[in-house]
Tab-separated table of C-alpha atoms in Angstrom:
chain	number	residue	atom	x	y	z
K	208	MET	CA	-184.541	-115.296	-17.541
K	209	ASP	CA	-184.867	-118.608	-19.477
K	210	VAL	CA	-186.826	-116.872	-22.193
K	211	ALA	CA	-184.144	-114.160	-22.551
K	212	ARG	CA	-181.335	-116.701	-22.759
K	213	ARG	CA	-183.232	-118.713	-25.368
K	214	ILE	CA	-183.756	-115.614	-27.539
K	215	LEU	CA	-180.075	-114.650	-27.269
K	216	PHE	CA	-178.962	-118.203	-28.187
K	217	VAL	CA	-181.243	-118.282	-31.273
K	218	PHE	CA	-179.896	-114.844	-32.396
K	219	ILE	CA	-176.252	-115.943	-32.097
K	220	LEU	CA	-176.903	-119.229	-33.878
K	221	ALA	CA	-178.685	-117.484	-36.730
K	222	THR	CA	-175.780	-115.045	-37.134
K	223	ILE	CA	-173.227	-117.875	-37.325
K	224	LEU	CA	-175.292	-119.860	-39.838
K	225	LEU	CA	-175.796	-116.765	-42.024
K	226	HIS	CA	-172.068	-115.985	-42.084
K	227	TYR	CA	-171.160	-119.596	-42.888
K	228	TYR	CA	-173.727	-119.781	-45.668
K	229	SER	CA	-172.571	-116.508	-47.246
K	230	SER	CA	-168.908	-117.546	-47.235
K	231	ASN	CA	-169.531	-120.879	-48.879
K	232	VAL	CA	-171.816	-119.407	-51.534
K	233	ASP	CA	-169.109	-116.906	-52.458
K	234	GLY	CA	-166.459	-119.605	-52.544
K	235	ARG	CA	-168.529	-121.913	-54.750
K	236	SER	CA	-169.332	-119.043	-57.069
K	237	HIS	CA	-165.621	-118.000	-57.421
K	238	TYR	CA	-164.444	-121.514	-57.943
K	239	HIS	CA	-167.188	-122.243	-60.419
K	240	LYS	CA	-166.252	-119.203	-62.455
K	241	LYS	CA	-162.589	-120.251	-62.491
K	242	LYS	CA	-163.465	-123.773	-63.599
K	243	LYS	CA	-165.790	-122.411	-66.258
K	244	ASN	CA	-162.969	-120.244	-67.655
K	245	LYS	CA	-160.874	-123.394	-67.980
K	246	GLY	CA	-163.611	-125.048	-70.046
K	247	SER	CA	-165.363	-127.092	-67.291
K	248	SER	CA	-169.188	-126.974	-67.183
K	249	GLY	CA	-169.514	-128.893	-63.901
K	250	SER	CA	-169.467	-127.704	-60.340
K	251	PRO	CA	-167.599	-129.291	-57.489
K	252	SER	CA	-169.303	-131.563	-54.994
K	253	THR	CA	-167.395	-129.941	-52.048
K	254	PRO	CA	-165.995	-126.464	-51.638
K	255	PRO	CA	-162.260	-125.959	-51.975
K	256	SER	CA	-160.241	-126.617	-48.841
K	257	SER	CA	-157.991	-123.502	-49.412
K	258	PRO	CA	-158.520	-119.985	-50.820
K	259	VAL	CA	-158.417	-119.736	-54.616
K	260	SER	CA	-155.494	-117.738	-56.024
K	261	PRO	CA	-156.375	-115.098	-58.594
K	262	PRO	CA	-155.709	-115.878	-62.252
K	263	SER	CA	-152.216	-114.872	-63.474
K	264	ILE	CA	-151.923	-111.816	-65.794
K	265	PRO	CA	-150.885	-112.806	-69.323
K	266	SER	CA	-147.757	-111.202	-70.824
K	267	ASP	CA	-149.934	-109.418	-73.365
K	268	PRO	CA	-153.364	-108.823	-71.823
K	269	TYR	CA	-154.817	-107.605	-75.133
K	270	PRO	CA	-153.138	-109.619	-77.875
K	271	ASN	CA	-155.702	-108.643	-80.490
K	272	ASP	CA	-155.868	-104.950	-79.627
K	273	PRO	CA	-155.281	-102.974	-82.851
K	274	GLY	CA	-153.520	-100.315	-80.813
K	275	ASN	CA	-150.756	-102.709	-79.709
K	276	SER	CA	-147.333	-101.235	-80.602
K	277	SER	CA	-146.209	-104.547	-82.180
K	278	ASP	CA	-148.657	-103.838	-85.023
K	279	CYS	CA	-146.628	-100.677	-85.774
K	280	ILE	CA	-143.344	-102.482	-86.418
K	281	PHE	CA	-142.628	-103.023	-90.103
K	282	ASN	CA	-139.763	-105.501	-90.330
K	283	VAL	CA	-138.158	-105.438	-93.755
K	284	MET	CA	-137.839	-109.211	-93.642
K	285	ASP	CA	-141.663	-109.363	-93.789
K	286	PHE	CA	-141.492	-107.436	-97.039
K	287	GLY	CA	-139.157	-109.828	-98.791
K	288	ALA	CA	-135.718	-108.660	-97.692
K	289	ILE	CA	-132.990	-111.326	-97.685
K	290	GLY	CA	-130.300	-109.600	-95.621
K	291	ASP	CA	-127.382	-111.715	-96.824
K	292	GLY	CA	-125.111	-108.746	-97.700
K	293	ASP	CA	-125.264	-109.579	-101.380
K	294	THR	CA	-128.923	-109.571	-102.574
K	295	ASP	CA	-130.479	-106.237	-103.567
K	296	ASP	CA	-133.060	-105.504	-100.896
K	297	THR	CA	-134.127	-102.065	-102.208
K	298	ALA	CA	-137.669	-103.109	-103.100
K	299	ALA	CA	-138.294	-104.514	-99.614
K	300	PHE	CA	-137.171	-101.303	-97.952
K	301	ARG	CA	-139.268	-99.172	-100.234
K	302	ASP	CA	-142.357	-101.295	-99.606
K	303	ALA	CA	-141.740	-101.304	-95.823
K	304	TRP	CA	-141.310	-97.496	-95.928
K	305	LYS	CA	-144.558	-96.995	-97.800
K	306	ALA	CA	-146.436	-99.092	-95.215
K	307	ALA	CA	-144.772	-97.485	-92.172
K	308	CYS	CA	-145.200	-93.993	-93.608
K	309	ALA	CA	-149.000	-94.384	-93.474
K	310	VAL	CA	-149.126	-95.318	-89.746
K	311	GLU	CA	-148.596	-93.004	-86.828
K	312	SER	CA	-145.575	-93.833	-84.626
K	313	ALA	CA	-144.535	-96.676	-86.874
K	314	VAL	CA	-141.129	-98.382	-86.769
K	315	LEU	CA	-139.367	-99.517	-89.947
K	316	GLN	CA	-136.961	-102.146	-88.693
K	317	ALA	CA	-133.829	-103.585	-90.267
K	318	PRO	CA	-133.062	-106.361	-87.745
K	319	ALA	CA	-129.754	-107.330	-86.182
K	320	ASP	CA	-127.522	-110.098	-87.577
K	321	LYS	CA	-128.530	-109.140	-91.140
K	322	ALA	CA	-126.731	-107.123	-93.806
K	323	PHE	CA	-128.850	-105.293	-96.400
K	324	VAL	CA	-127.720	-103.903	-99.746
K	325	ILE	CA	-129.860	-101.114	-101.146
K	326	THR	CA	-129.283	-98.801	-104.074
K	327	SER	CA	-129.715	-95.054	-104.198
K	328	THR	CA	-133.177	-94.386	-102.725
K	329	ILE	CA	-135.300	-91.383	-101.707
K	330	PHE	CA	-137.502	-92.053	-98.653
K	331	SER	CA	-140.007	-89.275	-99.098
K	332	GLY	CA	-142.883	-87.868	-97.063
K	333	PRO	CA	-144.998	-86.458	-95.792
K	334	CYS	CA	-145.595	-89.367	-93.399
K	335	LYS	CA	-147.613	-89.795	-90.259
K	336	PRO	CA	-145.776	-88.291	-87.275
K	337	GLY	CA	-143.463	-90.337	-85.073
K	338	LEU	CA	-141.921	-92.511	-87.793
K	339	VAL	CA	-138.781	-94.367	-86.668
K	340	PHE	CA	-136.252	-95.865	-89.119
K	341	GLN	CA	-134.449	-98.362	-86.951
K	342	VAL	CA	-131.283	-100.076	-88.216
K	343	ASP	CA	-130.016	-102.789	-85.876
K	344	GLY	CA	-128.211	-104.764	-88.593
K	345	VAL	CA	-125.961	-103.453	-91.368
K	346	LEU	CA	-127.104	-101.232	-94.229
K	347	MET	CA	-124.797	-100.671	-97.223
K	348	PRO	CA	-124.774	-99.467	-100.822
K	349	PRO	CA	-123.342	-101.337	-103.826
K	350	ASP	CA	-119.596	-101.829	-103.598
K	351	GLY	CA	-117.961	-99.025	-105.494
K	352	PRO	CA	-118.530	-97.016	-108.726
K	353	ASP	CA	-118.412	-100.106	-110.974
K	354	SER	CA	-121.260	-101.719	-109.042
K	355	TRP	CA	-123.397	-98.588	-108.952
K	356	PRO	CA	-126.511	-98.874	-111.158
K	357	GLU	CA	-126.199	-96.565	-114.181
K	358	ALA	CA	-129.718	-95.200	-113.669
K	359	ASP	CA	-129.009	-94.119	-110.067
K	360	SER	CA	-127.697	-90.753	-108.922
K	361	ARG	CA	-123.995	-90.783	-108.087
K	362	LYS	CA	-124.397	-87.732	-105.879
K	363	GLN	CA	-126.403	-89.265	-103.036
K	364	TRP	CA	-127.317	-92.649	-101.573
K	365	LEU	CA	-129.964	-92.439	-98.822
K	366	VAL	CA	-132.189	-89.346	-98.953
K	367	PHE	CA	-134.921	-88.489	-96.444
K	368	TYR	CA	-137.177	-85.839	-98.002
K	369	ARG	CA	-140.044	-83.720	-96.668
K	370	LEU	CA	-140.432	-85.438	-93.312
K	371	ASN	CA	-141.565	-84.111	-89.950
K	372	ASN	CA	-141.004	-85.723	-86.527
K	373	MET	CA	-138.873	-88.602	-87.804
K	374	THR	CA	-136.148	-90.589	-86.004
K	375	PHE	CA	-133.212	-92.411	-87.586
K	376	THR	CA	-131.654	-94.674	-84.949
K	377	GLY	CA	-130.639	-98.204	-83.966
K	378	THR	CA	-127.688	-100.219	-82.696
K	379	GLY	CA	-126.500	-101.149	-86.157
K	380	THR	CA	-124.020	-99.881	-88.776
K	381	ILE	CA	-124.394	-97.781	-91.910
K	382	GLU	CA	-121.471	-98.976	-94.037
K	383	GLY	CA	-120.587	-96.766	-96.983
K	384	ASN	CA	-118.207	-99.036	-98.896
K	385	GLY	CA	-116.307	-95.892	-99.792
K	386	GLN	CA	-112.825	-97.256	-100.375
K	387	LYS	CA	-113.182	-97.593	-104.172
K	388	TRP	CA	-114.690	-94.136	-104.430
K	389	TRP	CA	-111.735	-92.576	-102.567
K	390	GLU	CA	-109.435	-93.530	-105.437
K	391	LEU	CA	-111.300	-91.072	-107.697
K	392	PRO	CA	-110.029	-87.463	-107.822
K	393	CYS	CA	-112.830	-85.756	-105.915
K	394	LYS	CA	-110.932	-82.505	-105.479
K	395	PRO	CA	-108.265	-80.717	-107.521
K	396	HIS	CA	-105.148	-82.791	-106.908
K	397	ARG	CA	-101.546	-82.978	-107.833
K	398	GLY	CA	-100.606	-84.087	-111.330
K	399	PRO	CA	-97.243	-84.831	-112.948
K	400	ASN	CA	-94.429	-82.270	-112.596
K	401	GLY	CA	-96.232	-80.248	-109.949
K	402	SER	CA	-99.308	-79.615	-112.125
K	403	THR	CA	-102.864	-79.574	-110.801
K	404	LEU	CA	-105.509	-81.932	-112.185
K	405	PRO	CA	-109.208	-80.898	-112.130
K	406	GLY	CA	-112.017	-82.215	-109.946
K	407	PRO	CA	-114.481	-82.945	-108.576
K	408	CYS	CA	-115.875	-86.316	-109.402
K	409	ASP	CA	-119.373	-87.445	-108.593
K	410	SER	CA	-119.190	-89.399	-105.362
K	411	PRO	CA	-122.349	-89.971	-103.324
K	412	THR	CA	-123.142	-88.348	-100.009
K	413	MET	CA	-124.063	-91.215	-97.734
K	414	ILE	CA	-127.106	-89.908	-95.831
K	415	ARG	CA	-128.980	-86.732	-96.703
K	416	PHE	CA	-131.907	-85.058	-94.925
K	417	PHE	CA	-133.568	-82.503	-97.177
K	418	MET	CA	-136.346	-80.024	-96.416
K	419	SER	CA	-137.387	-81.800	-93.196
K	420	THR	CA	-138.226	-80.717	-89.638
K	421	ASN	CA	-137.967	-82.117	-86.100
K	422	LEU	CA	-135.439	-84.833	-86.781
K	423	VAL	CA	-133.556	-87.111	-84.402
K	424	VAL	CA	-130.489	-89.156	-85.428
K	425	SER	CA	-128.945	-91.258	-82.654
K	426	GLY	CA	-127.025	-94.327	-81.654
K	427	LEU	CA	-125.744	-95.458	-85.055
K	428	ARG	CA	-122.275	-96.283	-86.336
K	429	ILE	CA	-121.773	-94.559	-89.713
K	430	GLN	CA	-118.550	-95.385	-91.520
K	431	ASN	CA	-116.562	-95.319	-94.761
K	432	SER	CA	-118.698	-92.887	-96.699
K	433	PRO	CA	-117.765	-92.257	-100.347
K	434	GLN	CA	-118.146	-88.540	-99.651
K	435	PHE	CA	-119.964	-86.659	-96.810
K	436	HIS	CA	-121.211	-89.070	-94.179
K	437	MET	CA	-124.283	-87.059	-93.253
K	438	LYS	CA	-125.785	-83.870	-94.647
K	439	PHE	CA	-128.675	-81.703	-93.536
K	440	ASP	CA	-129.974	-79.200	-96.112
K	441	GLY	CA	-132.985	-76.973	-95.722
K	442	CYS	CA	-134.015	-78.480	-92.331
K	443	GLU	CA	-135.174	-77.059	-89.020
K	444	GLY	CA	-135.070	-78.727	-85.618
K	445	VAL	CA	-132.322	-81.361	-85.722
K	446	LEU	CA	-131.020	-83.409	-82.756
K	447	ILE	CA	-127.926	-85.575	-83.303
K	448	ASP	CA	-126.728	-87.647	-80.332
K	449	LYS	CA	-124.357	-90.520	-79.612
K	450	LEU	CA	-123.121	-91.191	-83.162
K	451	LEU	CA	-119.869	-92.885	-84.044
K	452	ILE	CA	-118.662	-91.697	-87.458
K	453	SER	CA	-115.447	-92.961	-88.959
K	454	SER	CA	-113.492	-93.255	-92.191
K	455	ALA	CA	-109.810	-93.360	-93.163
K	456	LYS	CA	-107.624	-90.373	-92.279
K	457	LEU	CA	-106.822	-89.767	-95.964
K	458	SER	CA	-110.263	-90.392	-97.382
K	459	PRO	CA	-111.102	-87.284	-99.488
K	460	ASN	CA	-114.110	-85.001	-98.818
K	461	THR	CA	-115.570	-87.266	-96.185
K	462	ASP	CA	-117.002	-84.620	-93.843
K	463	GLY	CA	-118.622	-86.221	-90.793
K	464	ILE	CA	-121.702	-84.021	-90.367
K	465	HIS	CA	-122.477	-81.141	-92.745
K	466	VAL	CA	-125.293	-78.679	-92.238
K	467	GLU	CA	-126.409	-75.886	-94.556
K	468	ASN	CA	-129.531	-73.702	-94.807
K	469	THR	CA	-130.556	-75.322	-91.525
K	470	LYS	CA	-131.770	-73.873	-88.266
K	471	SER	CA	-131.926	-75.060	-84.636
K	472	VAL	CA	-129.387	-77.919	-84.627
K	473	GLY	CA	-127.968	-79.780	-81.650
K	474	ILE	CA	-124.969	-82.133	-82.090
K	475	TYR	CA	-124.061	-83.944	-78.878
K	476	ASN	CA	-121.936	-86.765	-77.380
K	477	SER	CA	-120.522	-88.107	-80.650
K	478	MET	CA	-117.113	-89.326	-81.862
K	479	ILE	CA	-115.998	-88.464	-85.411
K	480	SER	CA	-112.784	-89.449	-87.220
K	481	ASN	CA	-112.517	-88.953	-90.950
K	482	GLY	CA	-110.529	-87.420	-93.812
K	483	ASP	CA	-112.119	-83.977	-93.889
K	484	ASP	CA	-114.082	-81.655	-91.597
K	485	CYS	CA	-115.335	-83.366	-88.472
K	486	ILE	CA	-118.352	-80.986	-88.570
K	487	SER	CA	-118.880	-78.379	-91.271
K	488	ILE	CA	-121.379	-75.537	-91.126
K	489	GLY	CA	-122.359	-74.058	-94.449
K	490	PRO	CA	-124.331	-70.955	-95.462
K	491	GLY	CA	-127.767	-70.248	-94.059
K	492	CYS	CA	-127.223	-71.887	-90.683
K	493	VAL	CA	-128.613	-70.290	-87.500
K	494	ASP	CA	-128.597	-71.579	-83.904
K	495	VAL	CA	-126.231	-74.548	-84.054
K	496	ASP	CA	-125.195	-76.024	-80.688
K	497	ILE	CA	-122.305	-78.485	-80.522
K	498	GLU	CA	-121.271	-80.113	-77.244
K	499	GLY	CA	-119.444	-83.198	-76.020
K	500	VAL	CA	-117.976	-84.052	-79.450
K	501	THR	CA	-114.582	-85.720	-79.964
K	502	CYS	CA	-112.924	-85.142	-83.369
K	503	GLY	CA	-109.855	-86.684	-84.873
K	504	PRO	CA	-108.111	-87.394	-86.957
K	505	SER	CA	-109.998	-84.871	-89.086
K	506	HIS	CA	-109.823	-81.322	-90.429
K	507	GLY	CA	-111.510	-80.009	-87.304
K	508	ILE	CA	-114.799	-78.146	-86.787
K	509	SER	CA	-115.305	-75.638	-89.608
K	510	ILE	CA	-117.647	-72.808	-90.374
K	511	GLY	CA	-117.507	-72.702	-94.133
K	512	SER	CA	-116.358	-72.600	-96.694
K	513	LEU	CA	-118.553	-69.578	-97.375
K	514	GLY	CA	-118.959	-67.117	-100.231
K	515	VAL	CA	-117.851	-69.333	-103.126
K	516	HIS	CA	-118.513	-67.939	-106.640
K	517	ASN	CA	-119.348	-64.476	-105.199
K	518	SER	CA	-122.329	-65.846	-103.270
K	519	GLN	CA	-123.883	-64.439	-100.121
K	520	ALA	CA	-123.468	-66.472	-96.907
K	521	CYS	CA	-125.166	-65.762	-93.595
K	522	VAL	CA	-124.235	-67.798	-90.486
K	523	SER	CA	-125.041	-66.804	-86.894
K	524	ASN	CA	-125.334	-68.091	-83.340
K	525	ILE	CA	-122.956	-71.038	-83.434
K	526	SER	CA	-121.702	-72.568	-80.185
K	527	VAL	CA	-118.998	-75.245	-79.787
K	528	ARG	CA	-118.149	-76.245	-76.199
K	529	ASN	CA	-116.753	-79.139	-74.167
K	530	ALA	CA	-115.059	-80.720	-77.149
K	531	VAL	CA	-111.837	-82.566	-77.849
K	532	ILE	CA	-109.912	-82.248	-81.121
K	533	ARG	CA	-106.954	-84.496	-81.610
K	534	GLU	CA	-104.391	-85.321	-84.339
K	535	SER	CA	-106.148	-82.999	-86.797
K	536	ASP	CA	-105.110	-80.590	-89.539
K	537	ASN	CA	-107.228	-77.831	-88.000
K	538	GLY	CA	-108.939	-77.161	-84.714
K	539	VAL	CA	-111.739	-74.605	-84.905
K	540	ARG	CA	-111.875	-72.820	-88.233
K	541	ILE	CA	-113.773	-70.174	-90.126
K	542	LYS	CA	-113.053	-70.269	-93.886
K	543	THR	CA	-114.371	-68.011	-96.601
K	544	TRP	CA	-113.708	-67.372	-100.288
K	545	GLN	CA	-112.789	-63.916	-101.591
K	546	GLY	CA	-115.544	-62.157	-103.471
K	547	GLY	CA	-118.368	-63.376	-101.263
K	548	SER	CA	-120.729	-61.304	-99.117
K	549	GLY	CA	-122.873	-61.694	-96.005
K	550	SER	CA	-121.621	-62.296	-92.475
K	551	VAL	CA	-120.519	-64.764	-89.822
K	552	SER	CA	-121.513	-63.547	-86.340
K	553	GLY	CA	-122.214	-64.693	-82.798
K	554	ILE	CA	-119.673	-67.532	-82.728
K	555	SER	CA	-118.499	-69.133	-79.497
K	556	PHE	CA	-115.730	-71.731	-79.067
K	557	GLU	CA	-115.410	-72.646	-75.385
K	558	ASN	CA	-113.773	-75.350	-73.280
K	559	ILE	CA	-111.965	-77.130	-76.082
K	560	GLN	CA	-109.015	-79.463	-75.614
K	561	MET	CA	-106.465	-79.639	-78.430
K	562	GLU	CA	-104.143	-82.615	-78.788
K	563	ASN	CA	-101.379	-82.288	-81.418
K	564	VAL	CA	-103.406	-80.119	-83.779
K	565	ARG	CA	-102.179	-77.910	-86.605
K	566	ASN	CA	-103.920	-74.491	-86.925
K	567	CYS	CA	-105.679	-74.818	-83.619
K	568	ILE	CA	-107.479	-71.496	-84.077
K	569	ILE	CA	-107.852	-70.184	-87.606
K	570	ILE	CA	-109.817	-67.659	-89.591
K	571	ASP	CA	-108.934	-67.904	-93.312
K	572	GLN	CA	-110.645	-65.444	-95.622
K	573	TYR	CA	-108.375	-66.458	-98.516
K	574	TYR	CA	-109.651	-70.015	-98.839
K	575	CYS	CA	-108.868	-71.463	-102.237
K	576	LEU	CA	-108.401	-74.904	-103.699
K	577	SER	CA	-105.943	-73.892	-106.393
K	578	LYS	CA	-103.299	-71.258	-107.120
K	579	ALA	CA	-105.589	-69.491	-109.533
K	580	CYS	CA	-107.668	-67.578	-106.927
K	581	ARG	CA	-107.187	-63.839	-107.264
K	582	ASN	CA	-107.610	-60.991	-104.811
K	583	GLU	CA	-111.124	-59.502	-104.683
K	584	THR	CA	-112.461	-56.519	-102.819
K	585	SER	CA	-115.656	-57.961	-101.244
K	586	ALA	CA	-115.712	-60.580	-98.503
K	587	VAL	CA	-117.924	-62.248	-95.907
K	588	TYR	CA	-117.841	-60.098	-92.784
K	589	VAL	CA	-116.613	-62.014	-89.718
K	590	THR	CA	-117.505	-60.471	-86.316
K	591	ASP	CA	-118.273	-61.387	-82.680
K	592	VAL	CA	-116.134	-64.505	-82.386
K	593	GLN	CA	-115.161	-65.737	-78.872
K	594	TYR	CA	-112.381	-68.180	-78.014
K	595	ARG	CA	-112.572	-69.147	-74.334
K	596	ASN	CA	-110.639	-71.781	-72.411
K	597	ILE	CA	-108.973	-73.407	-75.369
K	598	LYS	CA	-105.945	-75.367	-74.180
K	599	GLY	CA	-103.680	-78.171	-75.270
K	600	THR	CA	-100.913	-78.884	-77.751
K	601	TYR	CA	-100.200	-78.068	-81.389
K	602	ASP	CA	-98.135	-79.364	-84.252
K	603	VAL	CA	-95.234	-76.953	-84.668
K	604	ARG	CA	-95.248	-77.101	-88.468
K	605	THR	CA	-97.626	-74.115	-88.402
K	606	PRO	CA	-98.434	-71.426	-85.811
K	607	PRO	CA	-101.334	-72.432	-83.603
K	608	ILE	CA	-103.259	-69.154	-84.148
K	609	HIS	CA	-103.905	-67.756	-87.602
K	610	PHE	CA	-106.217	-64.780	-88.370
K	611	ALA	CA	-106.050	-63.954	-92.090
K	612	CYS	CA	-108.889	-61.503	-92.722
K	613	SER	CA	-109.847	-59.756	-95.910
K	614	ASP	CA	-107.845	-56.712	-97.040
K	615	THR	CA	-111.016	-54.624	-97.341
K	616	VAL	CA	-113.370	-56.228	-94.758
K	617	ALA	CA	-111.701	-56.623	-91.400
K	618	CYS	CA	-112.639	-59.249	-88.795
K	619	THR	CA	-113.955	-57.488	-85.685
K	620	ASN	CA	-114.858	-58.196	-82.040
K	621	ILE	CA	-112.588	-61.191	-81.613
K	622	THR	CA	-112.316	-62.180	-77.938
K	623	MET	CA	-109.455	-64.290	-76.569
K	624	SER	CA	-109.683	-65.635	-72.994
K	625	GLU	CA	-107.649	-68.404	-71.328
K	626	VAL	CA	-106.104	-69.620	-74.565
K	627	GLU	CA	-103.019	-71.737	-73.733
K	628	LEU	CA	-101.442	-73.743	-76.549
K	629	LEU	CA	-98.088	-75.442	-76.188
K	630	PRO	CA	-96.039	-77.397	-78.721
K	631	GLU	CA	-96.581	-81.112	-78.827
K	632	GLU	CA	-92.830	-81.458	-79.666
K	633	GLY	CA	-90.076	-78.998	-80.376
K	634	GLU	CA	-89.808	-75.323	-79.541
K	635	LEU	CA	-92.559	-72.872	-78.839
K	636	LEU	CA	-93.734	-70.894	-81.879
K	637	ASP	CA	-94.490	-67.486	-80.453
K	638	ASP	CA	-95.524	-65.787	-83.707
K	639	PRO	CA	-99.296	-66.109	-84.277
K	640	PHE	CA	-100.325	-64.583	-87.599
K	641	CYS	CA	-102.856	-61.733	-87.859
K	642	TRP	CA	-103.987	-59.694	-90.804
K	643	ASN	CA	-106.656	-57.021	-90.476
K	644	ALA	CA	-108.060	-58.641	-87.320
K	645	TYR	CA	-109.456	-56.636	-84.401
K	646	GLY	CA	-110.343	-57.738	-80.927
K	647	ILE	CA	-109.347	-58.000	-77.238
K	648	GLN	CA	-107.424	-60.289	-74.935
K	649	GLU	CA	-109.248	-60.704	-71.631
K	650	THR	CA	-106.294	-62.767	-70.344
K	651	PRO	CA	-102.730	-63.301	-71.528
K	652	THR	CA	-102.579	-65.810	-74.391
K	653	ILE	CA	-100.004	-68.569	-74.889
K	654	PRO	CA	-98.396	-68.005	-77.283
K	655	PRO	CA	-98.799	-64.192	-77.038
K	656	ILE	CA	-100.930	-62.709	-79.809
K	657	ASP	CA	-99.650	-59.194	-80.037
K	658	CYS	CA	-100.766	-58.845	-83.624
K	659	LEU	CA	-104.468	-58.630	-82.748
K	660	GLN	CA	-105.469	-54.956	-83.183
K	661	ASP	CA	-107.414	-53.004	-80.584
K	662	GLY	CA	-110.695	-51.233	-81.251
K	663	MET	CA	-112.502	-51.183	-84.590
K	664	PRO	CA	-111.384	-50.408	-88.143
K	665	GLU	CA	-111.821	-46.831	-89.363
K	666	ARG	CA	-114.225	-47.773	-92.121
K	667	ILE	CA	-116.669	-49.485	-89.811
K	668	ALA	CA	-119.789	-48.167	-91.603
K	669	GLU	CA	-118.650	-49.792	-94.819
K	670	VAL	CA	-117.890	-53.045	-92.960
K	671	GLU	CA	-121.325	-53.154	-91.366
K	672	SER	CA	-122.989	-52.919	-94.787
K	673	TYR	CA	-121.778	-56.479	-95.446
K	674	GLY	CA	-124.017	-57.849	-92.712
K	675	CYS	CA	-127.034	-60.071	-93.355
């Protein structure tokens, strides 16, 4: 019995000593490593009296990692920009663009609290994918025609050319300094004694995207353009979101967003007030989706003008929904010149609120900028146009619904449903205008549109030959 107790005692004692020894060795080792990391080469004479907390994680665990995103930001200030609103910073932007263009997912940054003046510039590609042009400050051109360099184009200011997967964004402002340009006669205008003086002048489009794909434009304030605020030409895959575009109500030819020869476009959640079309859709556009846009004052949302100088124009699959148009000369409009060819088809205007708008719903196939336009036999064929849930008020100076279709090429398949338009002030105008327009009313329309013809025109085969 004594021998058994002695063996058990020795076993328990050995276990306790082994556990104690292992714990202290681990503690000394941990503490020693921590001290060594702090630069100490010595070891403590006694083990720590409390557990050692783990080292804190630095804010940037890999500050020298070449893959760190901060290495992909190209701030124009680092390329010599001054940003005082007076100095020409064009060279700095061009150098920053060249550097950013060569790096995947790079950001060219114009920082906040700075104002940069740059002259007419083409930012061209191809570039590495994922390039972001981020404007958090103010970007502006020279102040008016007299300050414009003679060697620069007067038709465009910022041009983005041959780019893929590029984003133009930021919290800043693109200021067009357009006031002095607006004084020039950019369209035929009234002269003395009722005469008409010629136009147009050369005024620059503010921002142009040309022959580019997979573009995103978001978040910016774009204002006071000399001419069009933003133009997309020959592009495919465009997303526009949360823009604020503005210029004076009487500023000439200052379309907010213009697209032509462009496919797969989404324009969303933006506010546009200007002196011309809020959004204009030119020839060659397919699959354009517009939603959540507020326009006004403006000339409304327009398809066209199309077919100028006897040209062919093909536009299809255009959707405008959940929009507000207020204090505007037009609401939703299709406008074509006589003598053109091609077609406009697959158009949907849905859930649109009108507030004191002239010409709330209009198709005008006699569009002309002077009195010299003459009647011609050919025209762009307009078909499959839907107007659904369009309600609100109109300016009584003109009827709220106006369908003026070509003498020889009728408009067909017009659908009216839940259209209710009442006068903002004055008496109800119950005489919508129709000429050679065919369609159906799914519900009664206010005001009644008895002039819309049922069925299809007799010469439908000839009409169909105008299609694209």
